[in-house]
Amino acid sequence: MVELTSVSGAFTLLSSDMNAWLYLLPGLAIGLIFGAMPGISITMAMAFALPATLYMDFLPAIVFLTAIYTGAGFGGSVPAVLMGIPGTSSAVATTFDGYPMARKGQHSEALGVALASSVIGCLASYVILFVLIVPISGVVLKLGPLEMFAVAVWGMLLLGSLAGTHMSRGLLAGTFGVLLGTVGMNTAGFVRGTMGIPWLLDGVPQIPAMMGLLAASQLIGLINTTYLIADEASRKISFKKILGGVQHTFRYPTIIFRGSLIGVIVGAIPGVGSSISNLLSYSETKRNASDGDTFGQGNPKGVIAAEAANSSSEGGAMATMLALGIPGGGATAILLAAFAMHNIVGGPSFIANNKDIVYAVIFSNFAQAMLLFVVGLGFVYVAGYVVRVPLRFLIPSVLVVSTFGAYAIEGSSAGPITLWVFSVLGWAMVRYGYPVAATVVGLLLGSLLEGNLLRTNQISGGDFIGYGLERPWALLIFALMLGSILLQAISKRRRAKVAALSAAQ
Amino acid sequence: MSTKSGRKVVWGHLILLAAIVGVVVAYLLDARSVSLRTNNLLLVQPAAFLAIVLAAFVLPGIFPRADAAEEVEATGETWGDLIRVFILIVALAGLAFSLEVIGFDIATFAFMVVALAVCGEKRWWVNLLFSALFTVFLIYGYGTITPFPFPLTIL
């Protein structure tokens, strides 16, 4: 599995080129700052830095960009914890428990937990990548549209079961999101639901819609509150508590391991990646936890599960990109662009001929993860001060920054208008008990679901069942999906029974 | 508001559900008017029907019994609180729709002044000073890191 000659070559490459190390720190810092700003995605941060890599050698350029990737991956969880704003779709599940923890005054612990889980998840994913890069690439090649559809449906159904007390509202929110996600031109060329608006041809702008549903709606709902954390004493930023959060994370090695494994496997699937892995990991942890009922109310296990999975998705996405030359998302697409700028084509031949470079990238990512811990500690300490800002200043400021971010992403008023529409929708949905996260994921997966369903229909000639029976990986995913939902229902019933018994005593 | 049979109507929820169902039905009709081919309706039609069925399951929650604890319009919320929320929503709409028309600088400053006042900042000089400084900082700060030039009027 591991070629020792190439490993030795990687060490030689890294020790002979100091430039590769020099770009680690600035890369992480850029990633952290950009990732923590609402509306600036990992992709944007990397796209912003891409031109600068043109004048670097290949290895330092890739190390610089992957450092931004790592930094921004964690940076997105800082606003997710402090303000309930997921910087990216991969931080959606972090808001479920991270934000309630912050509202309870446990923001320092939540940030410490998120940082430690991210670092460990990232490290674990690269260890798995180091050992399994060749077998993973073989598995990913076997996944067709039916398998992708199955994974996306799994993510959706899990959200329905995460919805809490009103399952019908959760499923309606998810289905509504899927429908909104199919607006515009589909892969077969049919244009629906655009109302004659040209920018809707490409679909509803996803990031502004996500920011509106999850963030702006929360802020509008907080207008009658003075501070994010009601208790003045709890607003203090404590380095000791951040470290306490870090220490707390190590009590749950199973959650971290499960999250990392889910992150690597799901992250390796192109187009699905971290936006589902964090939800899968969160849901699996909730199902297995004895205190699953407290998830969503500020349980640190939820933050650990989400962060371990979304950070380890980076390793999975890198596996697909390096092994197959297929970008799993925007960030790996930019890495491939950087490859092209240096006249290098990613894919099976790249791995076969340049194993030393691949291992050097993996080793530099070990170093990035370690360094992220140190830089991240300082960063979260400074960022934590946001809870001390009175909401009368914070609400308008964040709304304006989000509006600017929405404009920057779309390059026109389409972004801010979408943000506004979905803020109002999100505010109303939160008010009446609809899980907005289900709508967000539906919106993100709508076109993916439709595209893969159409492809499956074309390949199978309409015979879905006959075709499905010939696809063992699809059957395995469907079996896992059914098993996971069944287990979820059983554990829910068991928890309800225990709660009823303890209430009776 | 209670009905004769001892049930309440949660009007806000009713409006939200009507909006969701309205959008779903309008989208389904639009999609069907484009084409009835499988490649157009394979996902949209079943998903729309599912959404309508799920909405029917949600409907009873909009008319809870008068003595039910849940489904009360947010407790302790006054009309004044709701009006403030609506002013903020209208101000955000003003910001979104006017950015390119009157310039990011003026639109941002105007939104900040209104939103700060709505969110509870009573000192007018703090409001104006913070709004002006924040606008300048954001325009120049964000402008340097994003690839799109923001249309400006004054700055």
Short mmCIF file of N, CA and C in Angstrom, two decimals, chain A residues 385-450:
data_model
loop_
_atom_site.label_atom_id
_atom_site.label_comp_id
_atom_site.label_asym_id
_atom_site.label_seq_id
_atom_site.Cartn_x
_atom_site.Cartn_y
_atom_site.Cartn_z
N TYR A 385 -14.12 37.32 20.97
CA TYR A 385 -14.56 38.60 21.51
C TYR A 385 -15.87 39.08 20.88
N VAL A 386 -16.29 38.41 19.81
CA VAL A 386 -17.51 38.83 19.13
C VAL A 386 -18.72 38.74 20.07
N VAL A 387 -18.68 37.82 21.05
CA VAL A 387 -19.83 37.68 21.95
C VAL A 387 -19.96 38.87 22.90
N ARG A 388 -18.91 39.70 22.98
CA ARG A 388 -18.97 40.86 23.88
C ARG A 388 -19.51 42.10 23.17
N VAL A 389 -19.72 41.96 21.87
CA VAL A 389 -20.25 43.10 21.12
C VAL A 389 -21.77 43.13 21.28
N PRO A 390 -22.33 44.29 21.67
CA PRO A 390 -23.80 44.35 21.83
C PRO A 390 -24.48 44.03 20.49
N LEU A 391 -25.61 43.31 20.57
CA LEU A 391 -26.28 42.87 19.35
C LEU A 391 -26.78 44.03 18.50
N ARG A 392 -27.02 45.20 19.13
CA ARG A 392 -27.51 46.32 18.32
C ARG A 392 -26.45 46.77 17.31
N PHE A 393 -25.17 46.48 17.60
CA PHE A 393 -24.11 46.75 16.63
C PHE A 393 -23.85 45.54 15.74
N LEU A 394 -23.92 44.36 16.38
CA LEU A 394 -23.55 43.12 15.67
C LEU A 394 -24.56 42.79 14.56
N ILE A 395 -25.86 42.93 14.84
CA ILE A 395 -26.88 42.52 13.86
C ILE A 395 -26.74 43.30 12.55
N PRO A 396 -26.78 44.67 12.61
CA PRO A 396 -26.65 45.39 11.32
C PRO A 396 -25.31 45.13 10.64
N SER A 397 -24.22 45.04 11.44
CA SER A 397 -22.90 44.85 10.84
C SER A 397 -22.82 43.52 10.10
N VAL A 398 -23.27 42.44 10.75
CA VAL A 398 -23.17 41.12 10.11
C VAL A 398 -24.11 41.04 8.90
N LEU A 399 -25.28 41.68 9.01
CA LEU A 399 -26.20 41.67 7.86
C LEU A 399 -25.56 42.36 6.65
N VAL A 400 -24.87 43.48 6.91
CA VAL A 400 -24.22 44.19 5.80
C VAL A 400 -23.06 43.36 5.24
N VAL A 401 -22.24 42.78 6.12
CA VAL A 401 -21.11 41.97 5.64
C VAL A 401 -21.63 40.78 4.82
N SER A 402 -22.73 40.17 5.29
CA SER A 402 -23.32 39.05 4.55
C SER A 402 -23.81 39.53 3.18
N THR A 403 -24.41 40.71 3.14
CA THR A 403 -24.91 41.26 1.87
C THR A 403 -23.74 41.50 0.91
N PHE A 404 -22.64 42.06 1.45
CA PHE A 404 -21.44 42.27 0.61
C PHE A 404 -20.90 40.93 0.10
N GLY A 405 -20.87 39.94 0.99
CA GLY A 405 -20.38 38.61 0.61
C GLY A 405 -21.25 38.01 -0.48
N ALA A 406 -22.59 38.18 -0.32
CA ALA A 406 -23.52 37.65 -1.33
C ALA A 406 -23.28 38.33 -2.67
N TYR A 407 -23.01 39.63 -2.63
CA TYR A 407 -22.73 40.36 -3.89
C TYR A 407 -21.41 39.87 -4.50
N ALA A 408 -20.40 39.69 -3.63
CA ALA A 408 -19.08 39.28 -4.13
C ALA A 408 -19.14 37.90 -4.78
N ILE A 409 -19.98 37.01 -4.23
CA ILE A 409 -20.08 35.66 -4.78
C ILE A 409 -20.77 35.67 -6.15
N GLU A 410 -21.84 36.45 -6.26
CA GLU A 410 -22.61 36.43 -7.50
C GLU A 410 -22.16 37.49 -8.51
N GLY A 411 -21.51 38.55 -8.01
CA GLY A 411 -21.07 39.62 -8.91
C GLY A 411 -22.20 40.52 -9.36
N SER A 412 -23.35 40.41 -8.73
CA SER A 412 -24.48 41.28 -9.08
C SER A 412 -25.46 41.32 -7.91
N SER A 413 -26.54 42.10 -8.07
CA SER A 413 -27.54 42.20 -7.00
C SER A 413 -28.29 40.89 -6.77
N ALA A 414 -28.10 39.91 -7.68
CA ALA A 414 -28.76 38.61 -7.51
C ALA A 414 -28.44 38.03 -6.13
N GLY A 415 -27.20 38.19 -5.69
CA GLY A 415 -26.77 37.65 -4.39
C GLY A 415 -27.53 38.29 -3.23
N PRO A 416 -27.44 39.64 -3.09
CA PRO A 416 -28.16 40.29 -1.99
C PRO A 416 -29.67 40.07 -2.01
N ILE A 417 -30.27 40.04 -3.22
CA ILE A 417 -31.73 39.83 -3.30
C ILE A 417 -32.08 38.42 -2.82
N THR A 418 -31.27 37.44 -3.25
CA THR A 418 -31.50 36.06 -2.79
C THR A 418 -31.35 35.98 -1.27
N LEU A 419 -30.30 36.63 -0.77
CA LEU A 419 -30.06 36.64 0.68
C LEU A 419 -31.29 37.17 1.41
N TRP A 420 -31.86 38.25 0.90
CA TRP A 420 -33.02 38.86 1.56
C TRP A 420 -34.23 37.92 1.54
N VAL A 421 -34.52 37.38 0.36
CA VAL A 421 -35.69 36.49 0.22
C VAL A 421 -35.57 35.32 1.20
N PHE A 422 -34.38 34.71 1.25
CA PHE A 422 -34.22 33.52 2.09
C PHE A 422 -34.08 33.88 3.57
N SER A 423 -33.69 35.13 3.88
CA SER A 423 -33.67 35.56 5.29
C SER A 423 -35.09 35.59 5.83
N VAL A 424 -35.99 36.18 5.03
CA VAL A 424 -37.39 36.29 5.47
C VAL A 424 -38.00 34.90 5.59
N LEU A 425 -37.74 34.05 4.58
CA LEU A 425 -38.26 32.69 4.61
C LEU A 425 -37.71 31.94 5.83
N GLY A 426 -36.39 32.06 6.06
CA GLY A 426 -35.75 31.38 7.18
C GLY A 426 -36.29 31.85 8.51
N TRP A 427 -36.50 33.16 8.64
CA TRP A 427 -37.02 33.71 9.90
C TRP A 427 -38.40 33.12 10.19
N ALA A 428 -39.25 33.07 9.15
CA ALA A 428 -40.61 32.53 9.33
C ALA A 428 -40.55 31.04 9.65
N MET A 429 -39.65 30.30 8.97
CA MET A 429 -39.55 28.86 9.19
C MET A 429 -39.08 28.55 10.61
N VAL A 430 -38.07 29.27 11.08
CA VAL A 430 -37.56 29.06 12.44
C VAL A 430 -38.67 29.34 13.45
N ARG A 431 -39.43 30.38 13.18
CA ARG A 431 -40.51 30.81 14.08
C ARG A 431 -41.56 29.71 14.28
N TYR A 432 -41.81 28.93 13.21
CA TYR A 432 -42.86 27.92 13.30
C TYR A 432 -42.31 26.49 13.30
N GLY A 433 -41.07 26.34 13.74
CA GLY A 433 -40.54 25.00 14.01
C GLY A 433 -40.12 24.18 12.80
N TYR A 434 -39.79 24.82 11.68
CA TYR A 434 -39.27 24.09 10.53
C TYR A 434 -37.74 24.11 10.58
N PRO A 435 -37.08 22.97 10.40
CA PRO A 435 -35.60 22.98 10.42
C PRO A 435 -35.04 23.58 9.12
N VAL A 436 -34.52 24.78 9.20
CA VAL A 436 -34.02 25.44 7.98
C VAL A 436 -32.84 24.69 7.38
N ALA A 437 -32.09 23.95 8.22
CA ALA A 437 -30.93 23.20 7.71
C ALA A 437 -31.38 22.19 6.66
N ALA A 438 -32.60 21.61 6.84
CA ALA A 438 -33.11 20.64 5.87
C ALA A 438 -33.33 21.32 4.52
N THR A 439 -33.86 22.54 4.55
CA THR A 439 -34.07 23.29 3.31
C THR A 439 -32.74 23.59 2.65
N VAL A 440 -31.75 23.97 3.47
CA VAL A 440 -30.42 24.30 2.94
C VAL A 440 -29.83 23.09 2.22
N VAL A 441 -29.86 21.94 2.88
CA VAL A 441 -29.25 20.75 2.26
C VAL A 441 -30.04 20.33 1.03
N GLY A 442 -31.37 20.45 1.10
CA GLY A 442 -32.20 20.15 -0.08
C GLY A 442 -31.81 21.05 -1.24
N LEU A 443 -31.61 22.30 -0.94
CA LEU A 443 -31.22 23.28 -1.96
C LEU A 443 -29.86 22.94 -2.57
N LEU A 444 -28.93 22.51 -1.71
CA LEU A 444 -27.59 22.17 -2.19
C LEU A 444 -27.61 20.90 -3.04
N LEU A 445 -28.52 19.97 -2.67
CA LEU A 445 -28.49 18.66 -3.34
C LEU A 445 -29.52 18.51 -4.44
N GLY A 446 -30.43 19.48 -4.58
CA GLY A 446 -31.51 19.36 -5.56
C GLY A 446 -31.02 19.02 -6.96
N SER A 447 -30.10 19.83 -7.47
CA SER A 447 -29.65 19.60 -8.86
C SER A 447 -28.82 18.32 -8.95
N LEU A 448 -28.08 18.00 -7.88
CA LEU A 448 -27.29 16.76 -7.86
C LEU A 448 -28.22 15.54 -7.92
N LEU A 449 -29.29 15.60 -7.10
CA LEU A 449 -30.27 14.51 -7.09
C LEU A 449 -30.89 14.35 -8.47
N GLU A 450 -31.33 15.46 -9.06
CA GLU A 450 -32.01 15.38 -10.35
C GLU A 450 -31.05 14.89 -11.44
#
